[in-house]
Amino acid sequence: MKDEKPEENRTITKRSPVTGEVLGEFAVCSERQVRQVVAKARAAFRPWADAGLKHRLAAMDRVKNVILQNAEQYARRISDDTGKPLFDSLITELVSVPLFLDHYRKKARKILAPRKIPTPIVFQHKKSYLEFFPMGVIGIISPWNFPFQLSVIPMISALIGGNTVVLKPSEITPITGEIIREMFSEARMPEGVVEVVQGDGSTGSALVNSDVDKIFFTGSVATGRKVMEAAASRPIPVELELGGKDAMIICSDANLERAAKAAVWGGLLNAGQMCISVERIFAVEQIHDHFVELLQSEVQRLKLGGPQEDADMGPITFSRQMDTIIRHINDAKSSGAKIITGGHQADRPGTFFAPTILADVTVDMEIYREETFGPVLPVIKVKDEDEAIRLANDHKYGLNASVWSADLKRGRRLASRLECGQVMVNDVVSSVSNPALPFGGIKNSGIGRYHGPDGLLAFMHSKAIMVDPGKVKHEPFWFPYAGKYDDALQAFRALVQGRLLGVIGPLKRMNKINRHHG
Ligand code: NAD
């Protein structure tokens, strides 16, 4: 992907990942156009921020209604853009936005409200408060795998707090970028509050280098690094939602039928092109062989096909991703992994890859260390769950994970030991759709959190305020210092020892010295 300056008058040709036919040409936004659009968003910021939360939530209700009215049309076009089944476009792309909007309609006022904060006794008579104010213009850069929800959820989160937004959708899925532009326009958002700049990496780079106040980036680690580096020069805050290599740990007492179905859905949903895809299955040795058999029978039932074929699994959306999948599988094979099923491109037109199960996967293989982003389930045999936890944590990614056990206390204990942003016990993936739970990664999986209260606060500055009634002339700690040291020491000791009343006497005496000096 290009990240040099975007030239004027370039276009992106969008092809169907199912048939290869050309679906449209999309103009690439130049650096000059990005600057103009950001200036428009800057001009719209103050009126939008000052319009108040009620006004903004009413606008969000209009967005929700537009989604409801257009759900079928949007699902079809998102599926044309990505190749994913219509069911996935509806459930994993469209449904989550109204869920989040409903949640924030109920919670935003409380999350964003100014709050009273405790004040230590040494600051007698003062009161402390915390309040939040919007950052300004937020640049949002999104990927192609869930191009609707990974753009719209950060957008609405930023908008609710009073920010304006410029979205740079992925060049691989420009049709969805247009849907988002139309959706906000149909919801009658004021001019400049929501802008969409189509283009590739060069447009993304122009956005990061423009007059935005924060960048919210979802994509690969390599691009995330570039975004952070560019943002450092101003400097502006960045939030990075990056890749994963999610562990699924199957204990011997797990419901294996359920776990196998979950592994297949969690690993092959959206043809495995998902940051929180199941990508490392740790099965303890007692149940390993039986579990692999169950996986195999589940995978054999899957139907591959395009959105018109009522299939379970669609094509690889971004054709270059195919090279990574094939490279990882070849490396695994030559290093001793066993292909249980699949392992090759599907025998049909379009960029389809057969759903694949790999057994005997070991930690030195590329398929274990790197994100594959394809329909592959690598299984690793472990002695026990302690070994699984140790291996799961000994990895550069830390996004999502799941643990499987009939003993829920044990499940929770294991979940607590995992180093990542979120864990499910006896389920996969779905926690990302609970709007009340924060989402994000650690290590190479990213920096920052959104969703839940963090989702709104990610786009707000906090401001600390302390108020004194302003009636007395002096503070005990102000000049002059002469004659106050012993009392200050006494106050310090009382404070550190938790004898709070012991602080009051020395403070009074220090104030008396102040008065004496006029
Ligand atoms: P990518 O990094 O190639 O592109 C992401 C976006 O960045 C695109 O819009 C692209 O045009 C833009 N971009 C490219 N170069 C840029 C630059 N120099 N400056 C600014 N923007 C630039 O990623 P992708 O292939 O679209 O997405 C797949 C990756 O995203 C995977 O690694 C996946 O795990 C990750 N992902 C993470 C999450 C999450 O929430 N953690 C969710 C989905 C996908």
PDB file of C-alpha atoms and ligand atoms in Angstrom, residues 1-4 140-146 150 168-173 199-209 215-224 226-227 230 240-245 273-277 279 318 320-321 371 373 397 399 422 432 439-441 445-446 450-451, ligand 1:
ATOM      1  CA  MET A   1       0.000   0.000   0.000  1.00  0.00           C
ATOM      2  CA  LYS A   2       1.268   3.414  -0.946  1.00  0.00           C
ATOM      3  CA  ASP A   3       2.135   5.918   1.728  1.00  0.00           C
ATOM      4  CA  GLU A   4       3.833   8.623  -0.352  1.00  0.00           C
ATOM      5  CA  ILE A 140     -10.160   7.681  11.997  1.00  0.00           C
ATOM      6  CA  ILE A 141      -8.332   5.199   9.765  1.00  0.00           C
ATOM      7  CA  SER A 142      -9.984   1.827   9.304  1.00  0.00           C
ATOM      8  CA  PRO A 143      -9.201  -1.599   7.752  1.00  0.00           C
ATOM      9  CA  TRP A 144     -11.068  -3.728   5.197  1.00  0.00           C
ATOM     10  CA  ASN A 145     -12.050  -6.764   7.265  1.00  0.00           C
ATOM     11  CA  PHE A 146     -15.021  -5.244   9.134  1.00  0.00           C
ATOM     12  CA  LEU A 150     -14.633  -0.687  12.685  1.00  0.00           C
ATOM     13  CA  LYS A 168     -10.217   7.349   5.904  1.00  0.00           C
ATOM     14  CA  PRO A 169     -11.727   3.958   5.001  1.00  0.00           C
ATOM     15  CA  SER A 170      -9.619   1.163   3.536  1.00  0.00           C
ATOM     16  CA  GLU A 171      -8.868   1.350  -0.183  1.00  0.00           C
ATOM     17  CA  ILE A 172      -9.748  -2.360  -0.343  1.00  0.00           C
ATOM     18  CA  THR A 173     -13.386  -1.642   0.653  1.00  0.00           C
ATOM     19  CA  GLY A 199      -7.840   6.744  -0.725  1.00  0.00           C
ATOM     20  CA  ASP A 200      -4.963   4.432   0.064  1.00  0.00           C
ATOM     21  CA  GLY A 201      -2.048   4.656   2.515  1.00  0.00           C
ATOM     22  CA  SER A 202      -0.982   7.975   1.037  1.00  0.00           C
ATOM     23  CA  THR A 203      -4.341   9.525   1.966  1.00  0.00           C
ATOM     24  CA  GLY A 204      -4.094   7.949   5.433  1.00  0.00           C
ATOM     25  CA  SER A 205      -0.641   9.424   5.840  1.00  0.00           C
ATOM     26  CA  ALA A 206      -1.891  12.858   4.690  1.00  0.00           C
ATOM     27  CA  LEU A 207      -4.638  12.638   7.317  1.00  0.00           C
ATOM     28  CA  VAL A 208      -2.171  11.792  10.110  1.00  0.00           C
ATOM     29  CA  ASN A 209      -0.029  14.769   9.053  1.00  0.00           C
ATOM     30  CA  ILE A 215      -5.720   9.587  15.267  1.00  0.00           C
ATOM     31  CA  PHE A 216      -7.726   6.455  15.960  1.00  0.00           C
ATOM     32  CA  PHE A 217      -6.141   3.730  13.863  1.00  0.00           C
ATOM     33  CA  THR A 218      -7.252   0.143  13.262  1.00  0.00           C
ATOM     34  CA  GLY A 219      -5.015  -1.994  11.078  1.00  0.00           C
ATOM     35  CA  SER A 220      -1.694  -3.815  10.915  1.00  0.00           C
ATOM     36  CA  VAL A 221       1.233  -3.418  13.296  1.00  0.00           C
ATOM     37  CA  ALA A 222       3.500  -2.219  10.477  1.00  0.00           C
ATOM     38  CA  THR A 223       1.161   0.655   9.560  1.00  0.00           C
ATOM     39  CA  GLY A 224       0.402   1.367  13.224  1.00  0.00           C
ATOM     40  CA  LYS A 226       4.202   4.483  10.865  1.00  0.00           C
ATOM     41  CA  VAL A 227       1.111   6.270  12.164  1.00  0.00           C
ATOM     42  CA  ALA A 230       4.171  10.500  12.118  1.00  0.00           C
ATOM     43  CA  LEU A 240      -3.845   1.757  17.902  1.00  0.00           C
ATOM     44  CA  GLU A 241      -6.100  -1.282  17.431  1.00  0.00           C
ATOM     45  CA  LEU A 242      -3.777  -3.814  15.803  1.00  0.00           C
ATOM     46  CA  GLY A 243      -3.443  -7.518  15.097  1.00  0.00           C
ATOM     47  CA  GLY A 244      -3.761 -10.617  17.257  1.00  0.00           C
ATOM     48  CA  LYS A 245      -2.906 -14.293  17.507  1.00  0.00           C
ATOM     49  CA  GLN A 273      -9.906 -12.290   8.494  1.00  0.00           C
ATOM     50  CA  MET A 274     -10.509 -10.991  11.961  1.00  0.00           C
ATOM     51  CA  CYS A 275      -8.186  -9.461  14.542  1.00  0.00           C
ATOM     52  CA  ILE A 276      -9.865 -11.535  17.292  1.00  0.00           C
ATOM     53  CA  SER A 277      -9.908 -14.725  15.274  1.00  0.00           C
ATOM     54  CA  GLU A 279      -5.505 -18.494  15.807  1.00  0.00           C
ATOM     55  CA  PHE A 318      -7.776  -8.717  -0.026  1.00  0.00           C
ATOM     56  CA  ARG A 320      -2.570 -10.238  -1.488  1.00  0.00           C
ATOM     57  CA  GLN A 321      -3.485 -11.836   1.854  1.00  0.00           C
ATOM     58  CA  GLU A 371      -0.893 -13.314  12.278  1.00  0.00           C
ATOM     59  CA  PHE A 373      -5.560 -13.614   8.824  1.00  0.00           C
ATOM     60  CA  TYR A 397       0.392 -10.252  20.528  1.00  0.00           C
ATOM     61  CA  LEU A 399      -5.609  -9.119  22.008  1.00  0.00           C
ATOM     62  CA  GLN A 422     -10.181  -9.550  26.810  1.00  0.00           C
ATOM     63  CA  VAL A 432     -16.420  -7.533  21.581  1.00  0.00           C
ATOM     64  CA  PHE A 439     -11.934  -3.403  23.977  1.00  0.00           C
ATOM     65  CA  GLY A 440      -8.279  -3.218  22.964  1.00  0.00           C
ATOM     66  CA  GLY A 441      -4.973  -5.020  23.069  1.00  0.00           C
ATOM     67  CA  SER A 445      -1.972  -5.713  19.630  1.00  0.00           C
ATOM     68  CA  GLY A 446      -2.282  -2.036  20.356  1.00  0.00           C
ATOM     69  CA  TYR A 450     -12.533   1.854  23.247  1.00  0.00           C
ATOM     70  CA  HIS A 451     -16.105   0.538  23.782  1.00  0.00           C
TER      71      HIS A 451
HETATM   72  P1  NAD B   1      -3.348  -1.904   7.038  1.00  0.00           P
HETATM   73  O1  NAD B   1      -2.457  -1.495   8.152  1.00  0.00           O
HETATM   74  O2  NAD B   1      -2.729  -2.348   5.781  1.00  0.00           O
HETATM   75  O3  NAD B   1      -4.342  -0.705   6.641  1.00  0.00           O
HETATM   76  C1  NAD B   1      -5.200  -0.117   7.578  1.00  0.00           C
HETATM   77  C2  NAD B   1      -5.535   1.281   7.132  1.00  0.00           C
HETATM   78  O4  NAD B   1      -4.362   2.088   7.191  1.00  0.00           O
HETATM   79  C3  NAD B   1      -6.032   1.376   5.691  1.00  0.00           C
HETATM   80  O5  NAD B   1      -7.094   2.292   5.640  1.00  0.00           O
HETATM   81  C4  NAD B   1      -4.811   1.899   4.942  1.00  0.00           C
HETATM   82  O6  NAD B   1      -5.115   2.607   3.764  1.00  0.00           O
HETATM   83  C5  NAD B   1      -4.218   2.820   5.976  1.00  0.00           C
HETATM   84  N1  NAD B   1      -2.793   3.133   5.792  1.00  0.00           N
HETATM   85  C6  NAD B   1      -1.852   2.437   5.109  1.00  0.00           C
HETATM   86  N2  NAD B   1      -0.642   3.064   5.198  1.00  0.00           N
HETATM   87  C7  NAD B   1      -0.827   4.158   5.954  1.00  0.00           C
HETATM   88  C8  NAD B   1       0.039   5.198   6.433  1.00  0.00           C
HETATM   89  N3  NAD B   1       1.327   5.204   6.155  1.00  0.00           N
HETATM   90  N4  NAD B   1      -0.490   6.164   7.224  1.00  0.00           N
HETATM   91  C9  NAD B   1      -1.798   6.148   7.553  1.00  0.00           C
HETATM   92  N5  NAD B   1      -2.675   5.197   7.130  1.00  0.00           N
HETATM   93  C10 NAD B   1      -2.185   4.219   6.342  1.00  0.00           C
HETATM   94  O7  NAD B   1      -4.310  -3.013   7.643  1.00  0.00           O
HETATM   95  P2  NAD B   1      -5.438  -3.853   6.893  1.00  0.00           P
HETATM   96  O8  NAD B   1      -4.756  -4.861   6.023  1.00  0.00           O
HETATM   97  O9  NAD B   1      -6.437  -2.956   6.279  1.00  0.00           O
HETATM   98  O10 NAD B   1      -6.148  -4.581   8.121  1.00  0.00           O
HETATM   99  C11 NAD B   1      -5.727  -5.807   8.626  1.00  0.00           C
HETATM  100  C12 NAD B   1      -5.030  -5.626   9.954  1.00  0.00           C
HETATM  101  O11 NAD B   1      -5.864  -4.918  10.855  1.00  0.00           O
HETATM  102  C13 NAD B   1      -4.748  -6.944  10.635  1.00  0.00           C
HETATM  103  O12 NAD B   1      -3.455  -6.924  11.208  1.00  0.00           O
HETATM  104  C14 NAD B   1      -5.798  -7.006  11.721  1.00  0.00           C
HETATM  105  O13 NAD B   1      -5.467  -7.818  12.817  1.00  0.00           O
HETATM  106  C15 NAD B   1      -5.915  -5.579  12.105  1.00  0.00           C
HETATM  107  N6  NAD B   1      -7.190  -5.335  12.759  1.00  0.00           N
HETATM  108  C16 NAD B   1      -7.210  -4.984  14.083  1.00  0.00           C
HETATM  109  C17 NAD B   1      -8.430  -4.807  14.738  1.00  0.00           C
HETATM  110  C18 NAD B   1      -8.513  -4.437  16.200  1.00  0.00           C
HETATM  111  O14 NAD B   1      -9.561  -3.965  16.612  1.00  0.00           O
HETATM  112  N7  NAD B   1      -7.484  -4.649  17.009  1.00  0.00           N
HETATM  113  C19 NAD B   1      -9.607  -4.961  14.030  1.00  0.00           C
HETATM  114  C20 NAD B   1      -9.537  -5.311  12.693  1.00  0.00           C
HETATM  115  C21 NAD B   1      -8.328  -5.480  12.064  1.00  0.00           C
END
